[in-house]
mmCIF file of C-alpha atoms and ligand atoms in Angstrom:
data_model
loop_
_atom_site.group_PDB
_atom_site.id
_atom_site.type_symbol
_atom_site.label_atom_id
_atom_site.label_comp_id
_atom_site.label_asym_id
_atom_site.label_seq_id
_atom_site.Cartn_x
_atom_site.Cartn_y
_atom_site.Cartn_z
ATOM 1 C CA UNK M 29 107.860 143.129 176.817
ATOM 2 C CA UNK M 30 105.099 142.091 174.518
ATOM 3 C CA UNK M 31 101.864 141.584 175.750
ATOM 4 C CA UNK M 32 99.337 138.966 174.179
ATOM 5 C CA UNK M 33 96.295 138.253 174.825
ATOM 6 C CA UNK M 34 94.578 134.988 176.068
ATOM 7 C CA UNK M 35 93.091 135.128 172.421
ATOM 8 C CA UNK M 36 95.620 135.875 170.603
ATOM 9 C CA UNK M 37 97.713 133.017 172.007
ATOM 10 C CA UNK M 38 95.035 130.607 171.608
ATOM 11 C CA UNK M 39 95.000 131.753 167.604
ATOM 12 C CA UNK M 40 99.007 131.098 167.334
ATOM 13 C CA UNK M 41 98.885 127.750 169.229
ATOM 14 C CA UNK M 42 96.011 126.638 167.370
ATOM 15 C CA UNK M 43 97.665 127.135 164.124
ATOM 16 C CA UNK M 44 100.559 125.479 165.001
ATOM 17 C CA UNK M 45 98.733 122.546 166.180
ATOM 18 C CA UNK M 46 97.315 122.383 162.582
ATOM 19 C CA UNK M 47 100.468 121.981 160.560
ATOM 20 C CA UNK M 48 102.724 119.644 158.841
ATOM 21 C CA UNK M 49 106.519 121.215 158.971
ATOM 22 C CA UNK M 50 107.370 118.805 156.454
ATOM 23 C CA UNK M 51 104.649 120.799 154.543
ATOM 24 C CA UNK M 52 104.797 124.406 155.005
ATOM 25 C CA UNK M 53 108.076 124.544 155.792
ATOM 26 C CA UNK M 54 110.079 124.040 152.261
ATOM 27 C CA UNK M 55 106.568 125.570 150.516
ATOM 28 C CA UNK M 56 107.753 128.540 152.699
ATOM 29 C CA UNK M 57 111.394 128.452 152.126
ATOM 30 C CA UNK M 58 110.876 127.863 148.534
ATOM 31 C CA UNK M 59 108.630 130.829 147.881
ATOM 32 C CA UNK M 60 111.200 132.865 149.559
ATOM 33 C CA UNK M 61 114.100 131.987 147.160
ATOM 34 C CA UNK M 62 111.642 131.728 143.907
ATOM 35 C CA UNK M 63 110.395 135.593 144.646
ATOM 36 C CA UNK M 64 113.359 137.261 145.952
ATOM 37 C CA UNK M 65 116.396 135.197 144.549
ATOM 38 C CA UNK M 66 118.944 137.115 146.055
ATOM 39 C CA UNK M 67 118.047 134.924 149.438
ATOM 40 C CA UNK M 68 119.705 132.002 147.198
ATOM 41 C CA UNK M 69 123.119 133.274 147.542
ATOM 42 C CA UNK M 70 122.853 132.368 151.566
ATOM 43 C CA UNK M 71 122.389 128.332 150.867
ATOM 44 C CA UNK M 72 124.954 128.640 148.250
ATOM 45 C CA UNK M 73 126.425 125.075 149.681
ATOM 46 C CA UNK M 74 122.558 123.480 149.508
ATOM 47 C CA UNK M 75 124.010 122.967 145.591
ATOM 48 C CA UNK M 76 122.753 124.656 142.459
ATOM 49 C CA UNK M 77 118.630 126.725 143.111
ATOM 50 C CA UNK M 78 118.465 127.770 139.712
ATOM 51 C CA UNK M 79 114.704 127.277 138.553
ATOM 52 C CA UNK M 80 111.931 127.094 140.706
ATOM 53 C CA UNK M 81 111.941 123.726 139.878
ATOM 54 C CA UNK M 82 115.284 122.447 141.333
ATOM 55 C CA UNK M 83 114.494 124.585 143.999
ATOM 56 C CA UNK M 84 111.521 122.975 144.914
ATOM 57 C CA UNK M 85 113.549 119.516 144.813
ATOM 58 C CA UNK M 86 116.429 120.340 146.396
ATOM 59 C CA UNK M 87 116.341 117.649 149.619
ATOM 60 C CA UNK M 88 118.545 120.202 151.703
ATOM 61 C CA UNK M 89 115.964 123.008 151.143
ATOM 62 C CA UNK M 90 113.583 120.757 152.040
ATOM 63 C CA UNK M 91 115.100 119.941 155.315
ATOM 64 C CA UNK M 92 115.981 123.487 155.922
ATOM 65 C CA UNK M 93 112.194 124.583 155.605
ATOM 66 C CA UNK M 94 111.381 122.048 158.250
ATOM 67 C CA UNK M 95 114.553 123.666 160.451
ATOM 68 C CA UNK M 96 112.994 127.039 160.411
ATOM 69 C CA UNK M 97 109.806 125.780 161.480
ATOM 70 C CA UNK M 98 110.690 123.574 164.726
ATOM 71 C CA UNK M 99 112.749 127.220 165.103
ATOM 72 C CA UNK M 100 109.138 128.942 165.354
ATOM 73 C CA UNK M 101 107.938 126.092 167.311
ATOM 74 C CA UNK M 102 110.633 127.273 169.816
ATOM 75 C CA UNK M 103 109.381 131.263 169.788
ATOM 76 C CA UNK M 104 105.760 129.498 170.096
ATOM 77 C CA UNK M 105 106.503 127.735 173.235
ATOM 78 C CA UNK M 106 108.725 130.905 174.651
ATOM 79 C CA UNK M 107 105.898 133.450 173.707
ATOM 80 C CA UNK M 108 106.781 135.696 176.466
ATOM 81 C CA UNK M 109 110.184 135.872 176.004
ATOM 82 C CA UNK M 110 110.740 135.441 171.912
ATOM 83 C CA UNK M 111 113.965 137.756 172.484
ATOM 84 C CA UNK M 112 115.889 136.042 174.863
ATOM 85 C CA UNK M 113 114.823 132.849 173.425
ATOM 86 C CA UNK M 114 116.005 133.897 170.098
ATOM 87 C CA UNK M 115 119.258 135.936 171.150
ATOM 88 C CA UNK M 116 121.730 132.994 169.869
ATOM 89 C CA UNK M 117 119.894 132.107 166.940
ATOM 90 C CA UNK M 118 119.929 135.746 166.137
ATOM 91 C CA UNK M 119 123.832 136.417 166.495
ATOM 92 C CA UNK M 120 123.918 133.075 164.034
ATOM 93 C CA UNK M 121 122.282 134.738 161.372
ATOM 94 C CA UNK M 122 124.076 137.872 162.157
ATOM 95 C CA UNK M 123 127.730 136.707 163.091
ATOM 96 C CA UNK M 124 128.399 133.583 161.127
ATOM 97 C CA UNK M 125 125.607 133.493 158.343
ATOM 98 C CA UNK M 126 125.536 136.858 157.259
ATOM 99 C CA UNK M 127 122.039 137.524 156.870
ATOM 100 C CA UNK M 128 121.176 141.092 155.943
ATOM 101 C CA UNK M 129 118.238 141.082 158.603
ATOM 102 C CA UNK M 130 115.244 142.800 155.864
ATOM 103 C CA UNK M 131 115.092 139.090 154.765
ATOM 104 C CA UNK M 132 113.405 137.669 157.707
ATOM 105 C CA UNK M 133 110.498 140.087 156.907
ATOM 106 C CA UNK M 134 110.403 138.476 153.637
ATOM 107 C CA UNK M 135 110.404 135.173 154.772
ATOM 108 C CA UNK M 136 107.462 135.634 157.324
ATOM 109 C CA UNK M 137 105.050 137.381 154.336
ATOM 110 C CA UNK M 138 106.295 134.086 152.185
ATOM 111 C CA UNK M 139 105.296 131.710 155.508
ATOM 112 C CA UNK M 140 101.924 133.759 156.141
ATOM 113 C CA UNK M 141 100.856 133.809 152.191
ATOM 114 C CA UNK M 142 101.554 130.146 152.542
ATOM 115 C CA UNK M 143 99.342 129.858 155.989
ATOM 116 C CA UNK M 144 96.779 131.669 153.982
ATOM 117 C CA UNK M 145 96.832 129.389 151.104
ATOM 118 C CA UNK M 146 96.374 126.309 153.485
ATOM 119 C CA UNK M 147 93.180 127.843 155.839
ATOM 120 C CA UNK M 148 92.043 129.943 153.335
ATOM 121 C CA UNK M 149 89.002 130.925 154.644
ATOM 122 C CA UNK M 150 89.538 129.794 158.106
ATOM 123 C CA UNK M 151 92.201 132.091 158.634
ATOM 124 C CA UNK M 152 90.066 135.043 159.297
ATOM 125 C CA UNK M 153 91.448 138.740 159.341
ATOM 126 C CA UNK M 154 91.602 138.409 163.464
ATOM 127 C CA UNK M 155 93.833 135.546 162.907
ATOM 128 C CA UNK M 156 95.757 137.106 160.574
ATOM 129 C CA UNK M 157 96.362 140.239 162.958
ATOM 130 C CA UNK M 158 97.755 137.501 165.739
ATOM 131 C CA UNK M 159 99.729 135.419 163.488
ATOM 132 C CA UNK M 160 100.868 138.692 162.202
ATOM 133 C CA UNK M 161 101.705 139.813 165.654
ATOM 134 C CA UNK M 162 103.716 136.516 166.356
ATOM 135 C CA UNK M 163 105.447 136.254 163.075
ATOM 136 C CA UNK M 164 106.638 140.510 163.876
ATOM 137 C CA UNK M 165 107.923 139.798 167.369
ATOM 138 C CA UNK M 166 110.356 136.718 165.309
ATOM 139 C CA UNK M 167 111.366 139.096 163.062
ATOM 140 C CA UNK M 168 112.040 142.080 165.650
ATOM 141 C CA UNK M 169 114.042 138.598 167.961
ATOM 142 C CA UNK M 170 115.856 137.672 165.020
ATOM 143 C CA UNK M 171 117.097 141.308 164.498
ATOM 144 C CA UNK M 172 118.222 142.274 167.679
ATOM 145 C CA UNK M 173 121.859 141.352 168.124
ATOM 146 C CA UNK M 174 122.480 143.318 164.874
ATOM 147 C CA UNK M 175 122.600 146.238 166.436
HETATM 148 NI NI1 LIG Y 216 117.613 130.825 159.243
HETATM 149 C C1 LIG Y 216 119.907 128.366 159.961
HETATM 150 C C2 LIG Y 216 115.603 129.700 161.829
HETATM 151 C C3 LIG Y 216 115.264 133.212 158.495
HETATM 152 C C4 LIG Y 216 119.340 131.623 156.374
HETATM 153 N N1 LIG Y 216 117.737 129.313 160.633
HETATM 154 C C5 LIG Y 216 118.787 128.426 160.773
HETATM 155 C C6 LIG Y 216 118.489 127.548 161.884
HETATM 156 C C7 LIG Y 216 117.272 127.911 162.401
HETATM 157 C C8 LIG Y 216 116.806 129.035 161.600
HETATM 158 C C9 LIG Y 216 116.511 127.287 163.575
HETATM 159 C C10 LIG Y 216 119.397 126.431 162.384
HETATM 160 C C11 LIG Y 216 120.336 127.032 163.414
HETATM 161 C C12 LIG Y 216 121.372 126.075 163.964
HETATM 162 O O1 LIG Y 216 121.860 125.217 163.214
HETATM 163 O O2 LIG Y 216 121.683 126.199 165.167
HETATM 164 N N2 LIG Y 216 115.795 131.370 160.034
HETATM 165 C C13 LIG Y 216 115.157 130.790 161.107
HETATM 166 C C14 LIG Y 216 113.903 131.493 161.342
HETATM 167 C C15 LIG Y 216 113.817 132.483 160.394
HETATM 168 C C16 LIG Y 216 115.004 132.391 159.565
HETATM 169 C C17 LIG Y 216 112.925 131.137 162.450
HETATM 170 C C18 LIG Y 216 112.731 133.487 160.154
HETATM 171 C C19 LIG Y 216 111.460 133.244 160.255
HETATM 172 N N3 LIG Y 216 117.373 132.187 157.748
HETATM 173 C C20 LIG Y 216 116.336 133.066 157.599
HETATM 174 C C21 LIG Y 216 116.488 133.834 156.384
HETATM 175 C C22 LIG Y 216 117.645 133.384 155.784
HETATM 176 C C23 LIG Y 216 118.195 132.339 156.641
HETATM 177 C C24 LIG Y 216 115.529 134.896 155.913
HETATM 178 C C25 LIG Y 216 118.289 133.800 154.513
HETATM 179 C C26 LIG Y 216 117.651 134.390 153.504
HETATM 180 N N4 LIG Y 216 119.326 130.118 158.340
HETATM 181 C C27 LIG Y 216 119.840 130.583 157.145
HETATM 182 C C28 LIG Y 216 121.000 129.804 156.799
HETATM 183 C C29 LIG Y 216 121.171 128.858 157.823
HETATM 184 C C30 LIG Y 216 120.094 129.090 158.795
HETATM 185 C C31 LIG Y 216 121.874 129.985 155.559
HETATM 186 C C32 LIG Y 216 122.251 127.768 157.933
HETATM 187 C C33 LIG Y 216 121.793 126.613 157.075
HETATM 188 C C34 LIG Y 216 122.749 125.446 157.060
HETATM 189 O O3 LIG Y 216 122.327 124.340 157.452
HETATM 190 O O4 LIG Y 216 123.891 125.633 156.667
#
């Protein structure tokens, strides 16, 4: 079981409370696919993502960014218990979408450099550590029914 503390769950609520999902969400999902293309092949039915450009406009990507982050929203709200709370979403990924699981690592660095880019200074190295903390225990979730 992972343990947080009082400040560190103050840190993750907080910046939570601060953003637009309809923001961050396909700048996220669009940095993914831009810097490690081979996460295209997954939204192969989202319709062609072949510049960074049509990426960017694609209105299914769009949506999709916003999906993943009501999905965090979810792991916010069920801090202590991110692995039960996640255990269907991560036999989805595993089981029906395929999803070699070293992606979801990549996604979270492409969600936190985006994070940084929005509080820049504001999001302070302790911040980092607990978003960092937060966005680890997803990853670890989302993993789990793959082995
Ligand atoms: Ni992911 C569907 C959350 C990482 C590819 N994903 C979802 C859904 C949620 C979600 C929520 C909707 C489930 C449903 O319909 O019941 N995904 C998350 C989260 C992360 C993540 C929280 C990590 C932070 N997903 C990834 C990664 C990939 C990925 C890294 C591929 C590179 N996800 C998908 C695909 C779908 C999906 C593909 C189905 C999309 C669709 O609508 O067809």
């Amino acid at each position: 079981m992972v343990e947080w503390t009082q400040e560190e769950r103050a840190i993750i609520k907080d910046i939570f409370s601060k953003l637009n999902y309809e923001d961050v969400g396909p700048k996220s999902l669009c940095r993914v696919l831009v810097v490690y293309p081979w996460t295209q092949r997954y939204f192969a039915s989202f319709g062609h993502l072949y510049s960074p450009e049509v990426i960017m406009a694609n209105k299914r990507i769009e949506k999709h960014g916003v999906v993943v982050f009501r999905g965090l929203e979810i792991a916010v709200n069920n801090m202590d218990d991110i692995k039960k709370t996640y255990a269907e979403l991560s036999k989805l990924h595993c089981e029906k979408l395929h999803v070699d699981p070293d992606n979801f690592q990549l996604l979270a660095d492409c969600i936190t450099i985006v994070i940084a880019t929005k509080f820049r200074s504001v999001f302070t190295p302790e911040k980092q550590a607990a978003w960092n903390k937060f966005l680890s225990v997803v990853v670890s979730a989302l993993s789990r029914q793959y082995f």
